[in-house]
Short mmCIF file of C-alpha atoms in Angstrom, two decimals:
data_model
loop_
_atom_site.label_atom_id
_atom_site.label_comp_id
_atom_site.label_asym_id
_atom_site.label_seq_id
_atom_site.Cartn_x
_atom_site.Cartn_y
_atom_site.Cartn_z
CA UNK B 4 17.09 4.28 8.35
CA UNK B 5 13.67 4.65 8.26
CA UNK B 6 11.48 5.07 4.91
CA UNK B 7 11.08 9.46 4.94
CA UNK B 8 15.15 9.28 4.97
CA UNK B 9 15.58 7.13 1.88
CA UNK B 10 15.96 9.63 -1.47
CA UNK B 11 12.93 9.51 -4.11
CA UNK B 12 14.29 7.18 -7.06
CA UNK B 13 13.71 8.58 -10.36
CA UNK B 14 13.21 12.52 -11.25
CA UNK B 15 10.50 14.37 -13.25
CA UNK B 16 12.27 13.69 -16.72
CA UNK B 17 12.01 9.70 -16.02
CA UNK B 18 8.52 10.48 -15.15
CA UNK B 19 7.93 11.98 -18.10
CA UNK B 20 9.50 9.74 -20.23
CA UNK B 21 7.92 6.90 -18.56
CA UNK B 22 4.15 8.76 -19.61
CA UNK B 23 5.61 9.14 -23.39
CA UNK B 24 6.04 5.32 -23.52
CA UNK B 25 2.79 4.51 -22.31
CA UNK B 26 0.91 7.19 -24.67
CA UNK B 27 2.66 6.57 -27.39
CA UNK B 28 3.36 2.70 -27.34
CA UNK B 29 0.97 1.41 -25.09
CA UNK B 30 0.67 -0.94 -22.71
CA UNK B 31 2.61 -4.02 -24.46
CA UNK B 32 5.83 -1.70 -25.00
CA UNK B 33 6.09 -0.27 -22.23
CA UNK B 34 6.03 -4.36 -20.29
CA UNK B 35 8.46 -5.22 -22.04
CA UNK B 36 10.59 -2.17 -20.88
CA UNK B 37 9.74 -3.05 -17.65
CA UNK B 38 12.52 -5.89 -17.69
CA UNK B 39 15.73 -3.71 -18.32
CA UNK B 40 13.73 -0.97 -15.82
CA UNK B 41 13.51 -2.98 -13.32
CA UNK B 42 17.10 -4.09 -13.57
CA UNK B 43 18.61 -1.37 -13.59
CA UNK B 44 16.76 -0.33 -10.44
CA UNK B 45 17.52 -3.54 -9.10
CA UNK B 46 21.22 -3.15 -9.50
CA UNK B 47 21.84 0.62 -8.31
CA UNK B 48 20.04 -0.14 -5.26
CA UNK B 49 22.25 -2.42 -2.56
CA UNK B 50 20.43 -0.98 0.68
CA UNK B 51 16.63 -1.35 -0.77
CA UNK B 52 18.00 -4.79 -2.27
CA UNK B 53 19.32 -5.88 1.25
CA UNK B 54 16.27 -5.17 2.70
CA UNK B 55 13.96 -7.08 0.66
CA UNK B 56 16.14 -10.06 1.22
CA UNK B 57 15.77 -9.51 4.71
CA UNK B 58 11.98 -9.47 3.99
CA UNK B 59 11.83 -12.54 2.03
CA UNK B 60 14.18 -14.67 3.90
CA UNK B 61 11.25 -14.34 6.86
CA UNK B 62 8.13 -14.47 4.35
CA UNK B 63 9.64 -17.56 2.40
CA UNK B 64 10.93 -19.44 5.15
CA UNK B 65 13.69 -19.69 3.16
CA UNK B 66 16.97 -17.95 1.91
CA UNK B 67 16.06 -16.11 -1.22
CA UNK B 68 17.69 -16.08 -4.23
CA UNK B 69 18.64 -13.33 -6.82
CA UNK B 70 15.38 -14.61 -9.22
CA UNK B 71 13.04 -14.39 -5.41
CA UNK B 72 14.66 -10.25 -5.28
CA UNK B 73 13.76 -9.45 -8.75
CA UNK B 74 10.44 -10.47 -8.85
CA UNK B 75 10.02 -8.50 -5.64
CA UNK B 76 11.14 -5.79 -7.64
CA UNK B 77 9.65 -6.64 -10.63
CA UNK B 78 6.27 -7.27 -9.18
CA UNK B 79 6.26 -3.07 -7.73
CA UNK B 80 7.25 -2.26 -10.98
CA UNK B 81 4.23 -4.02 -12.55
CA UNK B 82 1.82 -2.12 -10.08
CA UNK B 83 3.73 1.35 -11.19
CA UNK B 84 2.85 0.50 -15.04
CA UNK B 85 -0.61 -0.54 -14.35
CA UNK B 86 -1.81 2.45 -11.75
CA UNK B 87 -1.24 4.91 -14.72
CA UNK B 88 -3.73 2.86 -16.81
CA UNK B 89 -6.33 2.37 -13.72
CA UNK B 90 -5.67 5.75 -12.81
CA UNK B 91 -6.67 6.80 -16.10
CA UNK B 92 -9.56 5.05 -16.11
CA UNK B 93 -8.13 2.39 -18.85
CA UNK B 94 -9.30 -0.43 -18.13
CA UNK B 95 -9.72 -2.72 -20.48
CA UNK B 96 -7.74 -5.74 -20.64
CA UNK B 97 -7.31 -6.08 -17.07
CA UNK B 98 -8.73 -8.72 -14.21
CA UNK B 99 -9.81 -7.54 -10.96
CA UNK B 100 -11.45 -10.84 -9.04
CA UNK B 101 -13.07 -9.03 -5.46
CA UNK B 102 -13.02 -11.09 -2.47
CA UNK B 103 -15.37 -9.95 0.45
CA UNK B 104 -16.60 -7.68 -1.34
CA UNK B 105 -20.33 -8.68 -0.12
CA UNK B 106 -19.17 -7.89 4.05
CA UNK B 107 -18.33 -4.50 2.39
CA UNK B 108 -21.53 -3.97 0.68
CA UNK B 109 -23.41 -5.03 3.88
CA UNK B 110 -21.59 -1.84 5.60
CA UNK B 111 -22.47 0.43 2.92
CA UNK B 112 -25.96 -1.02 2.94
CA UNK B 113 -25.74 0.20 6.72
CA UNK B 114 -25.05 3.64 5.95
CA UNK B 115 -22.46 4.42 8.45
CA UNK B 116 -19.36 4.92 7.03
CA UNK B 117 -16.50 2.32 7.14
CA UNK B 118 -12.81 2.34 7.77
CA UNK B 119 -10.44 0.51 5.04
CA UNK B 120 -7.22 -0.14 7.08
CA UNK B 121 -4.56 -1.24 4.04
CA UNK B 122 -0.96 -1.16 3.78
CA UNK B 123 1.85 -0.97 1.55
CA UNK B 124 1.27 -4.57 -0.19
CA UNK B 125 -0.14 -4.45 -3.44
CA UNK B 126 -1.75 -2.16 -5.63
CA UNK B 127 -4.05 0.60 -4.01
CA UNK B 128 -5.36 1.72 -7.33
CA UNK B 129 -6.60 -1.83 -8.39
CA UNK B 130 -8.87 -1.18 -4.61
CA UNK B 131 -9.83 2.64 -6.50
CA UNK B 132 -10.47 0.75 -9.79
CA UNK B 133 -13.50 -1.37 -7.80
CA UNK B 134 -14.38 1.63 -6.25
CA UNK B 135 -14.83 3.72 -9.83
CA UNK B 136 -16.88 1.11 -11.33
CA UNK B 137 -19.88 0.98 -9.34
CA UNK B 138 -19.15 2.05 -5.18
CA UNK B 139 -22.51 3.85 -4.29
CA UNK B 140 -20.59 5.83 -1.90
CA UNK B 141 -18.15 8.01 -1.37
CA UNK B 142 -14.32 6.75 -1.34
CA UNK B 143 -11.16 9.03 0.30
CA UNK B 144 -7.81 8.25 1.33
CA UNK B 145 -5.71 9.95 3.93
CA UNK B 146 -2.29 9.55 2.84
CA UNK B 147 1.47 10.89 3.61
CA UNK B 148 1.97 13.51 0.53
CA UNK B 149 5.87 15.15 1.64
CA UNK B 150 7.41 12.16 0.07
CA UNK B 151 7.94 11.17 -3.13
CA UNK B 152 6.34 14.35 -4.11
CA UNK B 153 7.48 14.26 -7.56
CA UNK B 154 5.87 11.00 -7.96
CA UNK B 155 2.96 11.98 -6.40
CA UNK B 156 2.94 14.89 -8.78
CA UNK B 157 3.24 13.13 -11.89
CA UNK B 158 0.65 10.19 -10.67
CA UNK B 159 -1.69 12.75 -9.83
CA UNK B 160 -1.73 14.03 -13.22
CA UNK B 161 -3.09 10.75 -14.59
CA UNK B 162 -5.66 10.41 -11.94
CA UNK B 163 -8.41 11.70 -14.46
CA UNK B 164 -10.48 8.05 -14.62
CA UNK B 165 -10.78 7.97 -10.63
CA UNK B 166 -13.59 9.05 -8.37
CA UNK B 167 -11.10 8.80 -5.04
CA UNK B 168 -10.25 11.70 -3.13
CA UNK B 169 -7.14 11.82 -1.41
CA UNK B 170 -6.95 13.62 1.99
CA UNK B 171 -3.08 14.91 2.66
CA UNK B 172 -2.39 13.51 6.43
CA UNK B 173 -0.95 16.26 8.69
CA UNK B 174 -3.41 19.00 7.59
CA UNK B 175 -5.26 20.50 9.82
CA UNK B 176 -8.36 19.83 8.26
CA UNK B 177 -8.11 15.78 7.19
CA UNK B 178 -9.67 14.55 10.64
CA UNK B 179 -12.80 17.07 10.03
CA UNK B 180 -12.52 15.68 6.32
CA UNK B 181 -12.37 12.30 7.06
CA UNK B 182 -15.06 12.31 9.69
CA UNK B 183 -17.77 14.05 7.46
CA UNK B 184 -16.68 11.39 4.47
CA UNK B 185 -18.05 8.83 7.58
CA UNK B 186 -21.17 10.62 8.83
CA UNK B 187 -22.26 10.77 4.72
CA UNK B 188 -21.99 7.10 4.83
CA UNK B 189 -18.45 6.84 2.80
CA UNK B 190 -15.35 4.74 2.85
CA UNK B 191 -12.03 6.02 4.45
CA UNK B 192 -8.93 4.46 3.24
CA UNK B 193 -5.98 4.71 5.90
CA UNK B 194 -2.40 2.97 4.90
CA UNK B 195 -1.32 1.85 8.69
CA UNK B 196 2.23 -0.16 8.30
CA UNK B 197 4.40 3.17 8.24
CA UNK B 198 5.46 5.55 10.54
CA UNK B 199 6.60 9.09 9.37
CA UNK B 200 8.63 10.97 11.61
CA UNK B 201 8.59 10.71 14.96
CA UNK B 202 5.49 9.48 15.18
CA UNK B 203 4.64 7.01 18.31
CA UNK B 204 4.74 3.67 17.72
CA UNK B 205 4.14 0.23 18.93
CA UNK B 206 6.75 -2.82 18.37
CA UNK B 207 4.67 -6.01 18.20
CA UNK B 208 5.60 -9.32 16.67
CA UNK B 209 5.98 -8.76 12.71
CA UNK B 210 6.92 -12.21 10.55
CA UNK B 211 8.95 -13.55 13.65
CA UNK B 212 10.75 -10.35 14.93
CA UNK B 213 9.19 -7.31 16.37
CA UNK B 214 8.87 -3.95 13.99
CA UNK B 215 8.10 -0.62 14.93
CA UNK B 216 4.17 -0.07 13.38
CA UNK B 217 2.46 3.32 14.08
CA UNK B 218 0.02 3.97 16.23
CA UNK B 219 -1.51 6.92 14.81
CA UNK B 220 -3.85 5.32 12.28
CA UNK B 221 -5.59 2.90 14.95
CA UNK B 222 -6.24 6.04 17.13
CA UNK B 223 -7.77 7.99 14.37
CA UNK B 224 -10.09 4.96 13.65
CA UNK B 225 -10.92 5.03 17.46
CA UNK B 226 -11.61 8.56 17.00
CA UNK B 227 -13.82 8.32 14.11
CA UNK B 228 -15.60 5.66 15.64
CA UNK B 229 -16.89 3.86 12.33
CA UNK B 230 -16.71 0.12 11.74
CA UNK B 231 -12.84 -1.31 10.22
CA UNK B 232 -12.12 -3.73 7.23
CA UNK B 233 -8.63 -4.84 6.48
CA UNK B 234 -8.51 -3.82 2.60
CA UNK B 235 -5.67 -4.80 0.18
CA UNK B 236 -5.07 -5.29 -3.91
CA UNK B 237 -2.77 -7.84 -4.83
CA UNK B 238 -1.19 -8.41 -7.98
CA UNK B 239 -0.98 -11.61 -9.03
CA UNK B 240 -0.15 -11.76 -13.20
CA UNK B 241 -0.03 -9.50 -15.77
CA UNK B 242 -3.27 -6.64 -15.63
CA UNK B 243 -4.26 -9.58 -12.66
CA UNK B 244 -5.21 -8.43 -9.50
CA UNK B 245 -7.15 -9.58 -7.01
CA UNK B 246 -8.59 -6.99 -3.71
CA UNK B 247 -9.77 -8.35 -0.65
CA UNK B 248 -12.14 -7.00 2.07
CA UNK B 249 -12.38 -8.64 5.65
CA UNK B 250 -13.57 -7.62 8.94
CA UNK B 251 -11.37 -6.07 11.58
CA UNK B 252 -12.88 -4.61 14.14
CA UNK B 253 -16.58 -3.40 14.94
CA UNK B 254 -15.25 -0.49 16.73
CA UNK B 255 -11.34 -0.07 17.61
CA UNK B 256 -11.93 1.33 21.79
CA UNK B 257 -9.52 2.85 23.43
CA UNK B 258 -10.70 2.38 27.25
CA UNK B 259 -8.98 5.31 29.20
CA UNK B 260 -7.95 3.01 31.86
CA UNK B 261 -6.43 0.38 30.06
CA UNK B 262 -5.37 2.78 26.65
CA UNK B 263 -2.18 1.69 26.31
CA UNK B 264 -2.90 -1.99 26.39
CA UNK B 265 -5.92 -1.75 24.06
CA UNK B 266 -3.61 -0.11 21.65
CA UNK B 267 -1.00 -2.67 21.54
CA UNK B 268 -3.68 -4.96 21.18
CA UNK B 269 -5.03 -3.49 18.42
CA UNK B 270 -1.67 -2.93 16.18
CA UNK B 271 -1.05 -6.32 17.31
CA UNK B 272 -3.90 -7.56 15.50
CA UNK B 273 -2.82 -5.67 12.61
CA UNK B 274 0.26 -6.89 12.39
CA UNK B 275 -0.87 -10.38 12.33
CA UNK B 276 -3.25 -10.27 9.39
CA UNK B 277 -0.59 -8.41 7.90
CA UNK B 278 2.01 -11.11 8.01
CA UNK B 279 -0.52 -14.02 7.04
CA UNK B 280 -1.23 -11.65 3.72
CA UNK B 281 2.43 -11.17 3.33
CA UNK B 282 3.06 -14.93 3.82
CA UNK B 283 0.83 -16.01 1.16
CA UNK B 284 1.46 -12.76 -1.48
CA UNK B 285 5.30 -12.43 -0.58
CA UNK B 286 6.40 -10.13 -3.74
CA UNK B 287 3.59 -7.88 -3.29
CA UNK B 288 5.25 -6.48 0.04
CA UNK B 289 6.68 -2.94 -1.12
CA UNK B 290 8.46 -1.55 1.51
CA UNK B 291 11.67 -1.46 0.51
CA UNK B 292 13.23 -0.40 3.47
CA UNK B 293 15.07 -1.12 6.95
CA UNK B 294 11.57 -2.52 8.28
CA UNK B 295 13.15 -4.12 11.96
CA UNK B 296 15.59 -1.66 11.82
CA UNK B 297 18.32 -4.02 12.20
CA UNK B 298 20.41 -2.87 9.31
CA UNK B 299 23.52 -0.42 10.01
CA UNK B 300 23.28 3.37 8.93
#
């Protein structure tokens, strides 16, 4: 099962309660709901609770227990409760350390655009939070929007303290989009460690095993033709977070003789920094799903 086929958890109404709580109680409160939350999440969910055993046996080294599960699950929680707050622009009371973040200035300095290849491990809001306090530049994201529309919807709502634009991937206008974000010397966020659909993808070596990673992103950064930094937010305590920037690529080239091996190459590289990330923040990995799909239907 792959991660479009797994139902949304939680509806509008939990939504909406979850906003009351933080509105009317604050942040405090609503941490300390997080605990019967997150267990009650934790419990109703076998298959998503399989899988990140799966994932942690092979990040760990070791066989996890039930406290190493719901941490994972505690820790997503924790970056659900903070990214109303930093989408909000509510700030206060929380520590963002930057690491790189001089390699990306250089490539602003340059004025030619950069790519921010991320993935689902961490917080991308705590990455918008050091971009709404003091990027020169404009910041957008191309993301999947068809799932977890509801969440989408009610995270959206909140986004009133953040300068990021997101791009919906599958439009017909997000490469045009994207590319003029580039050209005015902006930042282009791309989340490359899912594939929706039947999109093509390549299987290289993922935390021992191989896993299906898509394509699609590494050819749109060939496309756009702008440098690529590897861009991620972990979190790492309460309101803690710390977001990295490192170089990638210069270019990502797709030689038409050789494309298929230059593209392998490239997710290949990918992959790897994204294991050694994974390695050293384990319970900031948020894919709760059949990753090496290995698991029966």
């Amino acid at each position: 099962m792959t991660w479009t086929a797994q139902r949304e958890r939680g509806n509008a109404a939990a939504l909406k309660l979850m906003g009351w709580i933080i509105a009317r109680l604050g942040w405090r409160a609503a941490w300390l709901l997080l605990y019967p939350i997150t267990a009650y999440f934790f419990v109703s969910s076998p298959r998503q609770r399989a899988a990140s055993r799966r994932f942690l046996r092979r990040a760990l080294g070791r066989e996890p227990g039930l406290a190493d599960q719901f941490r994972h699950y505690f820790t997503f929680s924790a970056t659900l409760l903070d990214r109303v707050f930093l989408l909000d622009g509510r700030r206060e009371g929380y520590d963002i350390r930057v690491v790189g973040l001089d390699l990306l200035k250089d490539r602003i300095a340059q004025g030619q655009g950069c790519i921010l290849l991320g993935a689902h491990l961490g917080s991308f809001d705590a990455m918008r939070a050091v971009a709404d306090t003091g990027c020169p530049v404009e910041v957008v994201a191309l993301m999947h929007a068809q799932h977890a529309a509801t969440s989408m919807r009610f995270f959206a709502q909140q986004a009133a303290g953040t300068r990021t634009s997101i791009i919906p991937l599958g439009r017909p206008d997000a490469m045009l989009r994207a590319k003029e974000c580039l050209e005015r010397g902006g930042l282009v966020g791309i989340l490359a460690d899912r594939t929706p659909g039947q999109d093509k993808v390549a299987r290289v070596p993922f935390l021992g095993r191989p896993a299906a990673f898509p394509e699609g992103p590494h050819i749109l950064a060939a496309v756009l033709g702008a440098p690529v930094m590897l861009a991620y937010g972990v979190w790492t305590g309460p309101r803690r977070y710390e977001v990295h920037f490192e170089p990638f690529a210069e270019r990502i080239t797709l030689d038409r003789a050789r494309r298929r091996e230059d593209l392998a190459a490239a997710v290949a590289h990918y992959a790897t920094r994204v294991e050694a990330v994974a390695r050293t923040f384990p319970y900031n990995w948020f894919n709760f799903y059949d990753f090496w799909q290995e698991m029966e239907a």
